[in-house]
Every structure is written in structure tokens, then in C-alpha cells.
XYZ file of C-alpha atoms in Angstrom:
124
model
C 244.031 0.690 42.340
C 241.347 -1.609 40.967
C 239.561 -0.255 37.917
C 236.680 -1.758 35.980
C 235.602 -0.067 32.753
C 232.519 -1.242 30.864
C 231.792 -0.665 27.196
C 229.524 -1.983 24.459
C 226.133 -0.715 25.564
C 223.685 0.887 23.168
C 220.173 0.901 21.763
C 218.711 -2.083 19.924
C 215.298 -3.367 18.929
C 213.608 -6.387 20.461
C 215.393 -9.539 19.395
C 218.680 -7.759 18.819
C 222.105 -8.490 20.268
C 224.841 -6.627 22.105
C 228.192 -7.623 23.548
C 229.331 -5.876 26.701
C 232.973 -5.792 27.762
C 234.588 -4.953 31.089
C 238.312 -4.169 31.136
C 239.895 -4.827 34.525
C 243.158 -3.479 35.897
C 244.952 -3.008 39.188
C 244.641 -6.567 40.448
C 245.148 -10.148 39.340
C 242.025 -10.619 37.237
C 242.267 -14.404 37.194
C 241.945 -14.707 40.980
C 238.576 -12.958 41.478
C 234.983 -13.955 40.846
C 233.410 -11.580 38.299
C 229.784 -10.666 37.811
C 227.376 -8.599 35.732
C 224.573 -6.680 37.400
C 221.895 -4.356 36.101
C 219.686 -1.644 37.488
C 216.597 -0.212 35.848
C 215.112 3.139 36.934
C 213.185 2.772 40.164
C 214.373 -0.795 40.722
C 217.035 -2.411 42.855
C 220.309 -3.583 41.399
C 220.061 -7.253 40.456
C 222.572 -9.913 39.555
C 222.489 -11.096 35.945
C 225.381 -13.559 35.690
C 228.579 -14.468 37.442
C 231.641 -16.544 36.621
C 234.231 -17.950 38.999
C 237.934 -18.366 38.395
C 237.542 -21.887 37.014
C 234.949 -20.734 34.487
C 231.806 -22.012 36.196
C 228.849 -19.754 35.489
C 225.471 -18.960 36.972
C 222.604 -16.893 35.585
C 219.463 -15.201 36.784
C 216.389 -17.121 35.622
C 215.220 -14.150 33.565
C 218.276 -14.276 31.279
C 219.052 -17.999 31.019
C 219.493 -19.108 27.437
C 219.834 -15.531 26.145
C 222.873 -14.060 27.918
C 226.333 -15.624 28.159
C 229.101 -14.514 30.499
C 232.740 -15.256 29.743
C 236.178 -14.101 30.794
C 239.566 -13.834 29.108
C 242.252 -13.837 31.786
C 245.026 -13.136 29.272
C 243.290 -9.889 28.349
C 241.900 -9.143 31.810
C 238.458 -8.724 30.290
C 234.954 -9.865 31.192
C 232.226 -10.211 28.562
C 228.466 -10.466 28.418
C 226.992 -11.650 25.112
C 223.363 -10.582 25.009
C 221.035 -12.204 22.443
C 217.265 -12.148 21.921
C 217.040 -8.927 23.889
C 213.708 -7.832 25.339
C 212.446 -4.409 26.483
C 212.641 -5.639 30.091
C 216.413 -5.994 29.656
C 216.656 -2.193 29.477
C 218.920 -1.052 32.327
C 222.343 0.243 33.288
C 224.698 -2.727 33.282
C 227.618 -2.939 35.706
C 230.512 -5.334 36.034
C 231.794 -6.156 39.497
C 234.615 -8.093 41.134
C 234.435 -10.172 44.294
C 237.660 -10.774 46.211
C 237.315 -14.552 46.226
C 237.751 -17.218 43.514
C 234.182 -18.462 44.008
C 231.043 -16.419 43.467
C 228.288 -18.304 45.370
C 225.824 -15.415 45.370
C 224.355 -12.477 43.469
C 224.258 -10.221 46.525
C 225.688 -6.864 45.415
C 227.118 -6.298 48.886
C 229.421 -9.295 48.373
C 231.215 -7.544 45.494
C 233.960 -5.093 46.359
C 234.710 -3.338 43.071
C 232.352 -1.830 40.501
C 232.548 -0.197 37.108
C 230.732 2.991 36.147
C 228.112 1.177 34.068
C 227.023 1.055 30.447
C 223.438 1.708 29.306
C 221.454 -0.905 27.398
C 218.134 0.169 25.871
C 215.842 -2.282 24.076
C 212.894 -0.859 22.172
C 209.800 -2.764 21.132
């Protein structure tokens, strides 16, 4: 079955960096849109970035210029490079897979498979 396993979360100070990874298995990684989402306590899950099968990316306005999504189809792994982190980036981060080559939206309901999440905490 499809499995997504995130890693790389942790605690950093404002301005710090982290690199999240998401190892995918159980399906042909290169054929699905992949996305990163986050959810802070008391808030709804929101889309952060997504990447389609041809490598085209899209970002939430709040993270543009600071976060970079990428994928390595040979390794079946999705990445999120996080730079210039802010306290408002504190959240549980999830990777997700959508069963189409193109992403088109950040609606969580459009994504069929989810990882268990990795916590990112940014202190001021």
C-alpha cells in the first residue's frame, strides 16, 4: 500500500533552516503530484507548496522566497528546504500525494495519501 514517511523536523531559532524529507513507497512516485501541508494548533491544515510530475512548483504566499519544494524520482523522495524560518512557521508538517500528475490546488481534500507528520518549532 502507499506509504509516506516524513523526517527532518526539529526545533530551531528564528532565521534558522531545516530540510524535511518524505520517503514514498507503494506506488509510482513519478506519476503523482506531491505537496507539503502544515497545521498549527487550533488552525486548519493549509497548503505550503506543491510540485507536479514535470517539476513545476507553487507556493503559499506566506512562504514564497523562503521554502523550496523538490522531488527526486530516482529515490522516491520529496523534500522541503526551509530557510529564514519564523515563529509563525511552527506547525506539524505533512507530505501528501494526489493521484494525478498535475496539482492545480492546495485543497487537502484533493490529496489521497498522507504521512504521519513531522513537527517544526521555531522559537523567537
